[in-house]
Structures are given as structure tokens and as C-alpha cells.
Short mmCIF file of C-alpha atoms and ligand atoms in Angstrom, two decimals:
data_model
loop_
_atom_site.label_atom_id
_atom_site.label_comp_id
_atom_site.label_asym_id
_atom_site.label_seq_id
_atom_site.Cartn_x
_atom_site.Cartn_y
_atom_site.Cartn_z
CA UNK A 165 -17.27 31.40 -16.06
CA UNK A 166 -13.96 32.02 -14.27
CA UNK A 167 -10.69 31.77 -16.13
CA UNK A 168 -9.47 28.23 -16.83
CA UNK A 169 -7.23 26.32 -14.46
CA UNK A 170 -4.12 25.55 -16.51
CA UNK A 171 -2.20 22.42 -15.70
CA UNK A 172 1.16 20.96 -16.65
CA UNK A 173 1.29 17.16 -16.63
CA UNK A 174 4.67 15.53 -15.97
CA UNK A 175 4.56 11.81 -16.79
CA UNK A 176 2.34 10.25 -19.44
CA UNK A 177 2.38 6.61 -18.41
CA UNK A 178 -0.52 4.61 -16.97
CA UNK A 179 -1.78 7.42 -14.72
CA UNK A 180 -0.86 10.40 -16.91
CA UNK A 181 -2.66 8.98 -19.92
CA UNK A 182 -5.71 8.28 -17.73
CA UNK A 183 -5.75 11.91 -16.58
CA UNK A 184 -5.54 13.25 -20.14
CA UNK A 185 -8.41 10.96 -21.20
CA UNK A 186 -10.76 12.02 -18.39
CA UNK A 187 -10.04 15.68 -19.05
CA UNK A 188 -10.95 15.19 -22.72
CA UNK A 189 -13.98 12.96 -22.17
CA UNK A 190 -15.59 14.77 -19.19
CA UNK A 191 -14.60 18.29 -20.15
CA UNK A 192 -17.97 19.98 -19.88
CA UNK A 193 -19.08 18.26 -16.70
CA UNK A 194 -15.74 18.98 -15.00
CA UNK A 195 -16.04 22.66 -15.94
CA UNK A 196 -19.54 22.81 -14.49
CA UNK A 197 -18.49 21.00 -11.30
CA UNK A 198 -15.38 23.15 -10.83
CA UNK A 199 -16.79 26.49 -11.91
CA UNK A 200 -14.02 26.80 -14.51
CA UNK A 201 -12.55 24.63 -17.20
CA UNK A 202 -9.43 22.57 -16.57
CA UNK A 203 -7.00 22.82 -19.48
CA UNK A 204 -3.69 21.16 -20.21
CA UNK A 205 -1.11 23.83 -21.06
CA UNK A 206 1.93 21.57 -21.30
CA UNK A 207 3.09 18.01 -20.81
CA UNK A 208 6.38 16.20 -20.35
CA UNK A 209 7.60 12.62 -20.53
CA UNK A 210 10.82 10.94 -21.66
CA UNK A 211 9.86 9.89 -25.17
CA UNK A 212 8.18 12.58 -27.28
CA UNK A 213 7.62 10.17 -30.17
CA UNK A 214 5.75 7.42 -28.30
CA UNK A 215 2.16 6.85 -29.44
CA UNK A 216 0.14 7.03 -26.23
CA UNK A 217 -3.31 6.85 -27.81
CA UNK A 218 -4.21 10.37 -26.65
CA UNK A 219 -4.66 13.63 -28.50
CA UNK A 220 -2.06 16.21 -27.47
CA UNK A 221 -2.60 18.59 -30.38
CA UNK A 222 -2.05 22.18 -29.31
CA UNK A 223 -0.40 21.13 -26.05
CA UNK A 224 3.19 22.23 -25.51
CA UNK A 225 5.78 19.49 -24.99
CA UNK A 226 8.50 20.20 -22.43
CA UNK A 227 11.64 18.14 -22.86
CA UNK A 228 12.63 18.84 -19.27
CA UNK A 229 9.71 18.29 -16.89
CA UNK A 230 11.21 20.81 -14.46
CA UNK A 231 10.36 23.59 -16.93
CA UNK A 232 6.71 23.16 -15.88
CA UNK A 233 7.60 24.47 -12.43
CA UNK A 234 8.37 27.93 -13.79
CA UNK A 235 6.09 28.06 -16.84
CA UNK A 236 3.94 31.22 -16.61
CA UNK A 237 0.96 29.44 -18.21
CA UNK A 238 0.88 26.61 -15.62
CA UNK A 239 -1.17 27.04 -12.41
CA UNK A 240 -0.92 23.42 -11.25
CA UNK A 241 1.89 20.92 -11.76
CA UNK A 242 0.58 17.35 -11.91
CA UNK A 243 3.51 15.08 -11.06
CA UNK A 244 3.00 11.54 -12.39
CA UNK A 245 6.59 10.45 -12.92
CA UNK A 246 7.25 8.62 -9.66
CA UNK A 247 10.21 8.07 -7.34
CA UNK A 248 11.01 9.60 -3.97
CA UNK A 249 13.87 11.66 -5.38
CA UNK A 250 15.27 12.75 -8.74
CA UNK A 251 13.21 14.72 -11.23
CA UNK A 252 9.88 14.15 -9.45
CA UNK A 253 11.11 15.65 -6.19
CA UNK A 254 12.93 18.54 -7.87
CA UNK A 255 9.87 19.36 -9.94
CA UNK A 256 7.52 19.36 -6.95
CA UNK A 257 9.88 21.39 -4.74
CA UNK A 258 10.42 23.96 -7.51
CA UNK A 259 6.72 24.21 -8.35
CA UNK A 260 5.67 24.75 -4.73
CA UNK A 261 8.47 27.27 -4.15
CA UNK A 262 7.29 29.14 -7.25
CA UNK A 263 3.76 29.34 -5.81
CA UNK A 264 2.19 26.68 -8.03
CA UNK A 265 -0.26 24.10 -6.74
CA UNK A 266 0.88 20.48 -6.99
CA UNK A 267 -1.12 17.29 -7.48
CA UNK A 268 0.80 14.03 -7.29
CA UNK A 269 0.17 10.28 -7.20
CA UNK A 270 3.66 9.68 -5.83
CA UNK A 271 3.46 7.86 -2.47
CA UNK A 272 7.23 7.36 -2.27
CA UNK A 273 7.73 11.13 -2.48
CA UNK A 274 4.98 11.96 0.04
CA UNK A 275 6.06 9.22 2.47
CA UNK A 276 9.67 10.39 2.47
CA UNK A 277 9.47 14.14 1.91
CA UNK A 278 5.78 14.98 2.34
CA UNK A 279 6.07 17.03 5.51
CA UNK A 280 8.96 19.15 4.19
CA UNK A 281 7.03 19.73 0.96
CA UNK A 282 3.87 20.56 2.92
CA UNK A 283 5.81 23.28 4.80
CA UNK A 284 6.73 24.90 1.49
CA UNK A 285 3.14 24.59 0.24
CA UNK A 286 1.83 26.24 3.42
CA UNK A 287 4.37 29.08 3.22
CA UNK A 288 3.31 29.78 -0.36
CA UNK A 289 -0.43 29.29 0.28
CA UNK A 290 -0.77 26.59 -2.37
CA UNK A 291 -2.19 23.08 -2.40
CA UNK A 292 -0.20 19.85 -2.23
CA UNK A 293 -2.81 17.18 -3.00
CA UNK A 294 -2.06 13.45 -3.20
CA UNK A 295 -5.33 11.49 -3.11
CA UNK A 296 -4.06 9.11 -5.81
CA UNK A 297 -0.99 8.22 -3.75
CA UNK A 298 -2.95 5.94 -1.41
CA UNK A 299 -5.30 3.13 -2.41
CA UNK A 300 -5.89 4.22 -6.03
CA UNK A 301 -9.53 5.12 -6.59
CA UNK A 302 -10.57 5.00 -2.91
CA UNK A 303 -10.98 8.56 -1.58
CA UNK A 304 -9.30 7.72 1.72
CA UNK A 305 -7.19 10.89 2.02
CA UNK A 306 -10.32 12.98 1.60
CA UNK A 307 -12.19 10.73 4.05
CA UNK A 308 -9.56 11.24 6.76
CA UNK A 309 -8.95 14.90 5.95
CA UNK A 310 -12.63 15.86 5.80
CA UNK A 311 -15.33 13.34 6.66
CA UNK A 312 -13.56 11.75 9.66
CA UNK A 313 -11.70 14.82 10.90
CA UNK A 314 -13.81 15.03 14.09
CA UNK A 315 -12.74 11.56 15.24
CA UNK A 316 -9.87 10.35 17.34
CA UNK A 317 -8.63 7.44 15.22
CA UNK A 318 -7.52 4.25 16.99
CA UNK A 319 -6.34 2.22 14.00
CA UNK A 320 -6.05 2.11 10.24
CA UNK A 321 -5.76 -1.32 8.64
CA UNK A 322 -5.65 -1.84 4.92
CA UNK A 323 -4.97 -3.87 1.86
CA UNK A 324 -3.04 -1.11 0.15
CA UNK A 325 -1.27 -2.72 -2.77
CA UNK A 326 -3.27 -3.78 -5.81
CA UNK A 327 -0.40 -5.74 -7.33
CA UNK A 328 0.03 -7.98 -4.26
CA UNK A 329 -3.68 -8.51 -3.82
CA UNK A 330 -3.98 -9.36 -7.51
CA UNK A 331 -1.10 -11.85 -7.26
CA UNK A 332 -2.45 -13.56 -4.13
CA UNK A 333 -5.98 -13.75 -5.56
CA UNK A 334 -4.85 -15.15 -8.91
CA UNK A 335 -2.52 -17.68 -7.28
CA UNK A 336 -5.46 -18.96 -5.27
CA UNK A 337 -7.97 -18.92 -8.12
CA UNK A 338 -5.81 -20.37 -10.87
CA UNK A 339 -2.91 -22.11 -9.10
CA UNK A 340 -0.48 -20.15 -11.31
CA UNK A 341 2.90 -19.27 -9.91
CA UNK A 342 3.99 -15.99 -8.41
CA UNK A 343 6.31 -14.83 -11.21
CA UNK A 344 3.74 -15.41 -13.96
CA UNK A 345 1.00 -13.46 -12.18
CA UNK A 346 3.37 -10.62 -11.31
CA UNK A 347 4.14 -10.23 -15.04
CA UNK A 348 0.42 -9.96 -15.71
CA UNK A 349 0.00 -7.28 -13.01
CA UNK A 350 2.84 -5.33 -14.63
CA UNK A 351 1.19 -5.59 -18.07
CA UNK A 352 -2.06 -4.29 -16.58
CA UNK A 353 -0.23 -1.17 -15.32
CA UNK A 354 -0.64 -2.00 -11.62
CA UNK A 355 2.97 -2.49 -10.58
CA UNK A 356 5.57 0.12 -9.69
CA UNK A 357 8.48 0.81 -12.06
CA UNK A 358 10.45 -1.46 -9.71
CA UNK A 359 7.97 -4.22 -8.75
CA UNK A 360 10.07 -5.28 -5.75
CA UNK A 361 8.51 -2.19 -4.11
CA UNK A 362 5.12 -3.92 -4.48
CA UNK A 363 5.96 -7.50 -3.52
CA UNK A 364 8.49 -6.45 -0.88
CA UNK A 365 5.88 -4.40 1.01
CA UNK A 366 7.62 -1.04 0.53
CA UNK A 367 4.79 0.47 -1.50
CA UNK A 368 2.30 -0.58 1.19
CA UNK A 369 4.60 0.93 3.82
CA UNK A 370 4.72 4.25 1.94
CA UNK A 371 0.93 4.36 1.89
CA UNK A 372 0.57 3.22 5.48
CA UNK A 373 2.98 5.89 6.73
CA UNK A 374 0.92 8.56 4.94
CA UNK A 375 -2.35 7.22 6.36
CA UNK A 376 -0.88 7.00 9.87
CA UNK A 377 0.18 10.63 9.69
CA UNK A 378 -3.29 11.72 8.60
CA UNK A 379 -5.01 9.50 11.17
CA UNK A 380 -2.86 10.29 14.19
CA UNK A 381 -1.70 13.87 13.56
CA UNK A 382 1.99 12.98 13.54
CA UNK A 383 4.70 13.67 10.98
CA UNK A 384 5.00 10.90 8.39
CA UNK A 385 7.35 8.26 9.82
CA UNK A 386 8.20 5.86 7.01
CA UNK A 387 11.51 4.83 8.63
CA UNK A 388 9.69 3.19 11.54
CA UNK A 389 7.40 0.95 9.51
CA UNK A 390 8.20 -2.71 10.13
CA UNK A 391 8.11 -4.26 6.63
CA UNK A 392 7.72 -7.81 5.35
CA UNK A 393 6.57 -8.64 1.81
CA UNK A 394 4.82 -11.55 0.12
CA UNK A 395 7.83 -13.08 -1.64
CA UNK A 396 7.89 -16.18 0.56
CA UNK A 397 4.21 -17.04 0.22
CA UNK A 398 3.71 -20.16 -1.89
CA UNK A 399 0.70 -21.81 -3.50
CA UNK A 400 0.94 -24.38 -0.67
CA UNK A 401 0.36 -21.67 1.96
CA UNK A 402 -2.58 -20.27 0.05
CA UNK A 403 -4.09 -23.78 -0.14
CA UNK A 404 -3.59 -24.47 3.56
CA UNK A 405 -5.04 -21.08 4.47
CA UNK A 406 -8.09 -21.81 2.34
CA UNK A 407 -8.56 -25.17 4.00
CA UNK A 408 -8.52 -23.44 7.42
CA UNK A 409 -11.09 -20.82 6.30
CA UNK A 410 -8.65 -17.97 5.67
CA UNK A 411 -7.25 -15.85 2.85
CA UNK A 412 -3.70 -14.55 2.76
CA UNK A 413 -3.49 -10.77 2.37
CA UNK A 414 -0.69 -8.23 2.58
CA UNK A 415 -1.84 -5.86 5.31
CA UNK A 416 -0.69 -2.43 6.43
CA UNK A 417 -1.59 -1.88 10.08
CA UNK A 418 -1.17 1.34 12.05
CA UNK A 419 -2.36 1.61 15.63
CA UNK A 420 -2.27 4.37 18.19
CA UNK A 421 -0.40 3.30 21.33
CA UNK A 422 0.20 4.99 24.66
CA UNK A 423 3.48 6.57 23.67
CA UNK A 424 3.42 6.57 19.89
CA UNK A 425 2.35 4.76 16.77
CA UNK A 426 2.93 1.14 15.77
CA UNK A 427 3.18 0.64 12.00
CA UNK A 428 3.68 -2.74 10.36
CA UNK A 429 3.32 -4.29 6.93
CA UNK A 430 3.20 -8.06 6.61
CA UNK A 431 1.23 -10.89 5.05
CA UNK A 432 -1.54 -12.18 7.29
CA UNK A 433 -4.21 -14.86 7.32
CA UNK A 434 -7.61 -13.19 7.65
CA UNK A 435 -10.97 -14.97 7.93
CA UNK A 436 -12.56 -15.62 4.58
CA UNK A 437 -15.79 -13.80 5.39
CA UNK A 438 -14.23 -10.78 7.14
CA UNK A 439 -14.29 -7.35 5.46
CA UNK A 440 -10.61 -7.65 4.44
CA UNK A 441 -10.83 -11.37 3.60
CA UNK A 442 -13.45 -10.60 0.98
CA UNK A 443 -11.28 -8.12 -0.94
CA UNK A 444 -9.95 -9.70 -4.12
CA UNK A 445 -7.99 -8.91 -7.27
CA UNK A 446 -6.69 -5.39 -7.74
CA UNK A 447 -9.10 -4.11 -5.09
CA UNK A 448 -7.85 -2.38 -1.96
CA UNK A 449 -9.70 -1.74 1.27
CA UNK A 450 -9.05 0.55 4.20
CA UNK A 451 -10.66 -0.01 7.60
CA UNK A 452 -10.59 2.95 9.97
CA UNK A 453 -11.71 2.84 13.60
CA UNK A 454 -12.77 6.24 14.91
CA UNK A 455 -14.05 7.01 18.42
CA UNK A 456 -17.29 8.56 17.10
CA UNK A 457 -17.88 6.78 13.82
CA UNK A 458 -16.84 3.27 14.88
CA UNK A 459 -15.58 1.00 12.12
CA UNK A 460 -15.63 2.33 8.58
CA UNK A 461 -14.46 0.21 5.63
CA UNK A 462 -13.85 1.66 2.18
CA UNK A 463 -13.18 -0.69 -0.72
CA UNK A 464 -12.33 -0.05 -4.36
CA UNK A 465 -9.80 -0.50 -7.11
CA UNK A 466 -6.35 0.26 -5.77
CA UNK A 467 -4.36 0.61 -8.98
CA UNK A 468 -4.66 1.03 -12.74
CA UNK A 469 -5.34 3.85 -15.16
CA UNK A 470 -8.99 4.71 -14.48
CA UNK A 471 -9.15 4.52 -10.67
CA UNK A 472 -5.88 6.39 -10.16
CA UNK A 473 -6.71 9.10 -12.69
CA UNK A 474 -10.10 9.47 -11.00
CA UNK A 475 -8.31 10.34 -7.75
CA UNK A 476 -5.99 12.81 -9.50
CA UNK A 477 -9.02 14.56 -11.01
CA UNK A 478 -10.72 14.89 -7.62
CA UNK A 479 -7.65 16.79 -6.39
CA UNK A 480 -7.70 19.01 -9.46
CA UNK A 481 -11.39 19.78 -9.02
CA UNK A 482 -10.73 20.87 -5.42
CA UNK A 483 -8.06 23.29 -6.61
CA UNK A 484 -10.26 24.57 -9.44
CA UNK A 485 -12.97 25.25 -6.81
CA UNK A 486 -10.47 27.27 -4.80
CA UNK A 487 -10.04 24.76 -1.96
CA UNK A 488 -6.57 24.83 -0.44
CA UNK A 489 -6.22 22.74 2.72
CA UNK A 490 -3.21 21.85 4.88
CA UNK A 491 -1.78 18.73 3.21
CA UNK A 492 -1.79 16.73 6.48
CA UNK A 493 -5.15 18.00 7.83
CA UNK A 494 -3.55 20.29 10.42
CA UNK A 495 -0.83 22.83 9.61
CA UNK A 496 2.61 21.19 9.77
CA UNK A 497 3.45 23.24 12.90
CA UNK A 498 0.66 21.29 14.69
CA UNK A 499 1.90 17.83 13.67
CA UNK A 500 3.47 15.92 16.54
CA UNK A 501 6.99 14.55 16.07
CA UNK A 502 7.18 10.93 14.92
CA UNK A 503 7.21 8.44 17.81
CA UNK A 504 7.39 4.69 17.53
CA UNK A 505 5.19 2.87 20.02
CA UNK A 506 7.63 1.20 22.43
CA UNK A 507 5.25 -1.66 23.17
CA UNK A 508 4.23 -2.18 19.57
CA UNK A 509 4.37 -5.96 20.12
CA UNK A 510 1.08 -7.51 19.33
CA UNK A 511 -0.59 -10.76 20.40
CA UNK A 512 -1.93 -12.91 17.59
CA UNK A 513 -2.34 -16.48 16.51
CA UNK A 514 0.25 -17.68 14.01
CA UNK A 515 0.50 -19.94 10.98
CA UNK A 516 3.83 -21.81 10.81
CA UNK A 517 4.94 -23.88 7.84
CA UNK A 518 8.17 -25.77 7.53
CA UNK A 519 9.60 -28.93 6.17
CA UNK A 520 10.32 -31.73 8.65
CA UNK A 521 11.79 -35.19 8.46
CA UNK A 522 8.91 -37.61 8.73
CA UNK A 523 10.03 -40.21 11.24
CA UNK A 524 8.78 -41.58 14.51
CA UNK A 525 9.12 -39.01 17.30
CA UNK A 526 9.68 -35.93 15.10
CA UNK A 527 6.28 -34.46 15.81
CA UNK A 528 6.78 -34.96 19.54
CA UNK A 529 10.10 -33.03 19.36
CA UNK A 530 8.50 -30.23 17.38
CA UNK A 531 5.52 -29.78 19.70
CA UNK A 532 7.88 -29.85 22.69
CA UNK A 533 9.92 -27.00 21.15
CA UNK A 534 6.78 -24.90 20.75
CA UNK A 535 5.71 -25.69 24.32
CA UNK A 536 9.17 -24.58 25.55
CA UNK A 537 8.33 -21.17 24.09
CA UNK A 538 4.89 -21.29 25.79
CA UNK A 539 3.16 -21.42 22.42
CA UNK A 540 0.02 -23.50 22.43
CA UNK A 541 -1.13 -25.31 19.32
CA UNK A 542 -4.60 -25.13 17.87
CA UNK A 543 -4.10 -27.28 14.79
CA UNK A 544 -1.44 -29.46 13.13
CA UNK A 545 -1.46 -30.66 9.55
CA UNK A 546 1.16 -32.92 8.05
CA UNK A 547 0.88 -33.77 4.38
CA UNK A 548 2.41 -36.43 2.17
CA UNK A 549 2.57 -40.17 2.14
CA UNK A 550 5.41 -42.21 3.55
CA UNK A 551 6.13 -45.69 2.34
CA UNK A 552 7.06 -48.46 4.80
CA UNK A 553 10.66 -48.03 6.08
CA UNK A 554 11.22 -44.63 4.32
CA UNK A 555 12.05 -41.29 5.86
CA UNK A 556 11.29 -38.22 3.82
CA UNK A 557 10.56 -34.50 4.21
CA UNK A 558 6.97 -33.34 4.55
CA UNK A 559 5.42 -29.92 4.79
CA UNK A 560 4.11 -29.44 8.32
CA UNK A 561 1.72 -26.66 9.23
CA UNK A 562 0.86 -25.46 12.73
CA UNK A 563 -1.81 -22.97 13.68
CA UNK A 564 -1.20 -21.60 17.17
CA UNK A 565 -3.47 -19.98 19.72
CA UNK A 566 -2.95 -16.24 20.28
CA UNK A 567 0.48 -15.60 21.69
CA UNK A 568 2.84 -12.68 22.19
CA UNK A 569 5.78 -12.00 19.89
CA UNK A 570 8.36 -12.83 22.56
CA UNK A 571 6.93 -16.32 23.11
CA UNK A 572 6.82 -16.94 19.38
CA UNK A 573 10.46 -15.84 19.02
CA UNK A 574 11.46 -18.19 21.84
CA UNK A 575 9.53 -21.09 20.27
CA UNK A 576 11.21 -20.47 16.89
CA UNK A 577 14.60 -20.53 18.56
CA UNK A 578 13.83 -23.90 20.13
CA UNK A 579 12.50 -25.15 16.80
CA UNK A 580 15.71 -24.11 15.01
CA UNK A 581 17.66 -26.45 17.29
CA UNK A 582 15.73 -29.55 16.25
CA UNK A 583 17.45 -31.60 13.59
CA UNK A 584 14.17 -32.84 12.05
CA UNK A 585 13.27 -29.26 11.02
CA UNK A 586 14.84 -28.17 7.73
CA UNK A 587 15.41 -24.47 7.06
CA UNK A 588 13.62 -21.51 8.59
CA UNK A 589 9.87 -21.85 9.19
CA UNK A 590 7.56 -19.48 7.35
CA UNK A 591 5.67 -17.54 10.00
CA UNK A 592 2.48 -15.63 9.15
CA UNK A 593 0.31 -13.79 11.66
CA UNK A 594 -3.41 -14.45 11.82
CA UNK A 595 -5.46 -11.25 12.06
CA UNK A 596 -9.20 -10.79 12.46
CA UNK A 597 -9.67 -9.01 9.09
CA UNK A 598 -11.40 -6.08 10.86
CA UNK A 599 -14.48 -7.99 11.90
CA UNK A 600 -17.21 -5.83 13.39
P1 LIG B 726 4.56 4.79 -15.61
O1 LIG B 726 3.49 4.14 -16.39
O2 LIG B 726 5.87 4.12 -15.50
O3 LIG B 726 4.75 6.25 -16.21
C1 LIG B 726 5.79 7.10 -15.79
C2 LIG B 726 5.84 8.27 -16.75
O4 LIG B 726 6.87 9.16 -16.32
C3 LIG B 726 6.18 7.88 -18.20
O5 LIG B 726 5.35 8.59 -19.07
C4 LIG B 726 7.63 8.33 -18.39
O6 LIG B 726 7.92 8.75 -19.69
C5 LIG B 726 7.66 9.51 -17.45
N1 LIG B 726 9.00 9.84 -16.99
C6 LIG B 726 9.92 9.02 -16.44
N2 LIG B 726 11.02 9.70 -16.16
C7 LIG B 726 10.80 10.98 -16.54
C8 LIG B 726 11.57 12.16 -16.52
N3 LIG B 726 12.81 12.18 -16.04
N4 LIG B 726 11.02 13.31 -17.02
C9 LIG B 726 9.76 13.30 -17.52
N5 LIG B 726 8.97 12.20 -17.55
C10 LIG B 726 9.51 11.08 -17.08
O7 LIG B 726 4.09 5.09 -14.13
P2 LIG B 726 2.60 5.19 -13.59
O8 LIG B 726 2.12 3.82 -13.27
O9 LIG B 726 1.80 6.07 -14.46
O10 LIG B 726 2.87 5.88 -12.17
C11 LIG B 726 3.10 7.26 -12.05
C12 LIG B 726 3.04 7.65 -10.58
O11 LIG B 726 1.76 7.30 -10.07
C13 LIG B 726 4.03 6.92 -9.68
O12 LIG B 726 4.39 7.78 -8.62
C14 LIG B 726 3.23 5.76 -9.13
O13 LIG B 726 3.71 5.28 -7.90
C15 LIG B 726 1.89 6.42 -8.96
N6 LIG B 726 0.73 5.54 -8.94
C16 LIG B 726 0.56 4.61 -9.92
C17 LIG B 726 -0.57 3.82 -9.92
C18 LIG B 726 -0.82 2.77 -10.96
O14 LIG B 726 -1.79 2.02 -10.82
N7 LIG B 726 -0.02 2.70 -12.00
C19 LIG B 726 -1.53 3.98 -8.91
C20 LIG B 726 -1.32 4.95 -7.92
C21 LIG B 726 -0.19 5.73 -7.95
P3 LIG B 726 7.89 7.75 -20.96
O15 LIG B 726 6.47 7.31 -21.08
O16 LIG B 726 8.31 8.58 -22.10
O17 LIG B 726 8.80 6.62 -20.62
N1 LIG B 727 1.82 -0.41 -7.55
C1 LIG B 727 0.73 0.10 -6.80
C2 LIG B 727 -0.21 -1.03 -6.44
C3 LIG B 727 0.01 1.14 -7.61
O1 LIG B 727 -0.09 -2.11 -7.02
O2 LIG B 727 -1.04 -0.85 -5.56
C4 LIG B 727 -1.08 1.83 -6.84
O3 LIG B 727 -0.55 2.63 -5.84
#
């Protein structure tokens, strides 16, 4: 057998511990599959005394993770610390510059500095692999880089954040509130160190920008992702959506346009029985439309120790087998410059929810405002009971027919001028959930 592949693991949290466990438990099989054994030479984390439930006997502990980048006994640096900058970025830059392969699960780093890092990797002839950075255990990077490479991709649509999908699913199933379920997702190891990255849509945007680059052959363009999170979604919205035959999902959508790429992250109502509507809990799904393959949907666990470590190991096995590929499918010199699609506006039906004063004539004023914006209504629901002679506030929900963004903006402006409408309406797009 060939000489072992020696790795240095930086970060021993949810993912790092998962990687150490798989390496210990599947040692022989991994060696047979890779043609050489994969051995941990050194590790690093903040707290050397923490009991992590793993055996690190005989493994060197580095107090400063950056030491792994120049350690002579480390062939591959496995970066599992996180963060677009700071130690993680320094470690990866140093390791690549020193001619060491890098495997990382860090989507923030790849979304913001991936192309610059890929240039260094290419110059040094080493791998920069990041399967675990997108959609946890789903091998979507490999699918785009290898299996779908012959296709011209038209769109990539995904549920890309396990924490958000877990929260939305649990809120629907149990009626529990947002904050309580978020705490649970954190305890399960799904959430980012700063969970506002999850619920605010930033984590999904990081992943979407990476997928869009792989799918469309352009440099990663995180700055041009339009981002909206799930913070404003309430149990009431989830209930209304259910009643209408929909689920609420946080989607990442990237489409190829005539002059560039449109990238957006936002909550959406998707039909209950559609491929994306059926994805629940911590599961993610990615739907890719290719000109030769048609629609392809991959679904699997998007976060957590096992699925993410599984993806890290697949990258390590590739390196152990001697596979070094351009990190973004084509060499960085072939990637087109980022370009935002000028006409990224997109027709869809909308769900609108707001609170309105329940008195004679209010509904007529509201529907008139929507008509002034040329928005046509498919369904209206007004809930609550009014006693004789009382005026109160009621949640009102409208489902519109498909309309363009400009018309919807105009309708919302008219709506904001009506005194019966309190506060800003919640507006959620209705998407088809990647139906065949
Ligand atoms: P985590 O549980 O918070 O673990 C982070 C680890 O990094 C900890 O072991 C911590 O040390 C260590 N660390 C922090 N600062 C350090 C420093 N300056 N030097 C050395 N070590 C340092 O995070 P995680 O969930 O495993 O996530 C790791 C990476 O994987 C992130 O990029 C994340 O976005 C990505 N990811 C996570 C998941 C998931 O489901 N969790 C899925 C896909 C991708 P201590 O333990 O001593 O505090
Ligand atoms: N916080 C991320 C999520 C981890 O919930 O999807 C996986 O990337």
C-alpha cells in the first residue's frame, strides 16, 4: 500500500468530531477505497482540555491552528473552524501557498474568497475541496463538477439551510414558536456559530453563490445575491399556507439570464406535493435543470455531525486517490466575470398578510389599492370574529395571480396609503417547488 495521507484537522466541533469518528470507525474500508490509509497527524481547537468523546491519543495538539499550514507531517489541512476571515482564512491561504491540499466545510470562506483561494491552489497544483460547504451530506458539488459537467445549466433551486427548514417544519408540526425551535436546532449542532446567518438567509446565500458559480461557470458573486430571511414568518403564515395547500420554505434560486445570473434567497410558498414542498426537517434539496439531463433533484440531510463529516471524507478520499481538480470545475482563468442579470425581475403569485381594521368598506379599499397596481386577486381570507358595533384589527391574507415585481411594488405603495391597513404587509412569493 502507498504511504499514508496525513491530515491536520483544525476545529473539533460538530463537524471535526464527526470526521475523527469516521476515520476511526471506517479505517480499513477507507484505506482500501483510497489505496492508502488516512491518518490524523495533528489537530487544533481552542480548548485543549474539553472532553469531545473522541480518542486523540498519539495525535499532536497544535495550540495555534496556523501551525498546521507549515507542519512537515501534514499533507492536507482540514479546516473546520468557520468564518469568512480570521484564523480560518489565514490557515487556508497559508496551507495552499505552502503546497498543501485543503478540505473545508466553510461556505462563508468559499463564497467570499473561494476564487482567490482557487487561484493559489491551481498555482501550487493542490486541491481545494469543499463538498461539505453546500447542503451537508448531499454530494451536490461533485454532481455539478463531475456528473453534470456536460450540461448547460439553466437553474439551480434549493432548500440549502437545515436550520431554517428544521424551524419551519417544527413550527408547522408542533405549533411551537420560532425562538424555541431555533434553540433546539442549535443544540442539535445544525446552526452556525452566529445563528442570524441561518435565519437571516446569509448562509443560504453563501451556498447559493457557490452553486451558481459551479453551475454557470462564473466567479462566485456573493455580493449580488438578493437576501431575505425567515425572521418574519409566523405560525399564522404557516397555518394559512397549509390551508391553501402550500408549505413555506427558505429557497435559494439562481437562474441563467441573457446577460448574467439572477441570485435570490427568500421564503416562498411551494405546493405541498412538489419536490421541494416535500422536504422536511433538517433535510435539504437541490433541484438542477440541465439542457441534457432535464430536472434532477437531490435530497438529503443538510446539516449535523454525520452528514457533514461524510462530505468531508469524500473530499479526503479523492485526494488520497490522487484526484486534484480545478475547484470551480474549470480553471479560474476560464471563469467568466460576475454579472448580475439586469432583468432579474421574476413573475410570480404572491401571498400577502397584514392586519386591517375590520369595518364596512375596508375590504373594498384594499382590493382597489391592489387593482391600482394591476395585481389581480385569486383568494382572500379574513379571520376573526367581530361583535355587533365593534371595530377591531383582523389578519387579512391575499393570494394573488402571477404578477411582475413592478406591479406588486406599485400595489404595496397604494396599500400603504390606506388607513385601514396597519404596518407593512408581509409579502411572500409563491413558487412552483420545481414541479416536473
Ligand atoms: P463548531 O461546532 O462551532 O466548531 C468549531 C470548532 O472550531 C471548535 O472546535 C472550536 O474550538 C474551533 N475553533 C474556533 N476558533 C478557533 C481558533 N481560532 N483556532 C482553532 N480552533 C478554533 O462548528 P461546526 O458546526 O463544527 O462548523 C465548522 C465549519 O463547518 C463551519 O465553517 C460551518 O459553517 C461548517 N459546516 C457546519 C455544518 C453543521 O451542520 N454544523 C454543516 C456544514 C458546514 P473549541 O471546540 O475548543 O471551542
Ligand atoms: N447552519 C447550516 C445549516 C449548517 O443549518 O444548514 C450546514 O451548512
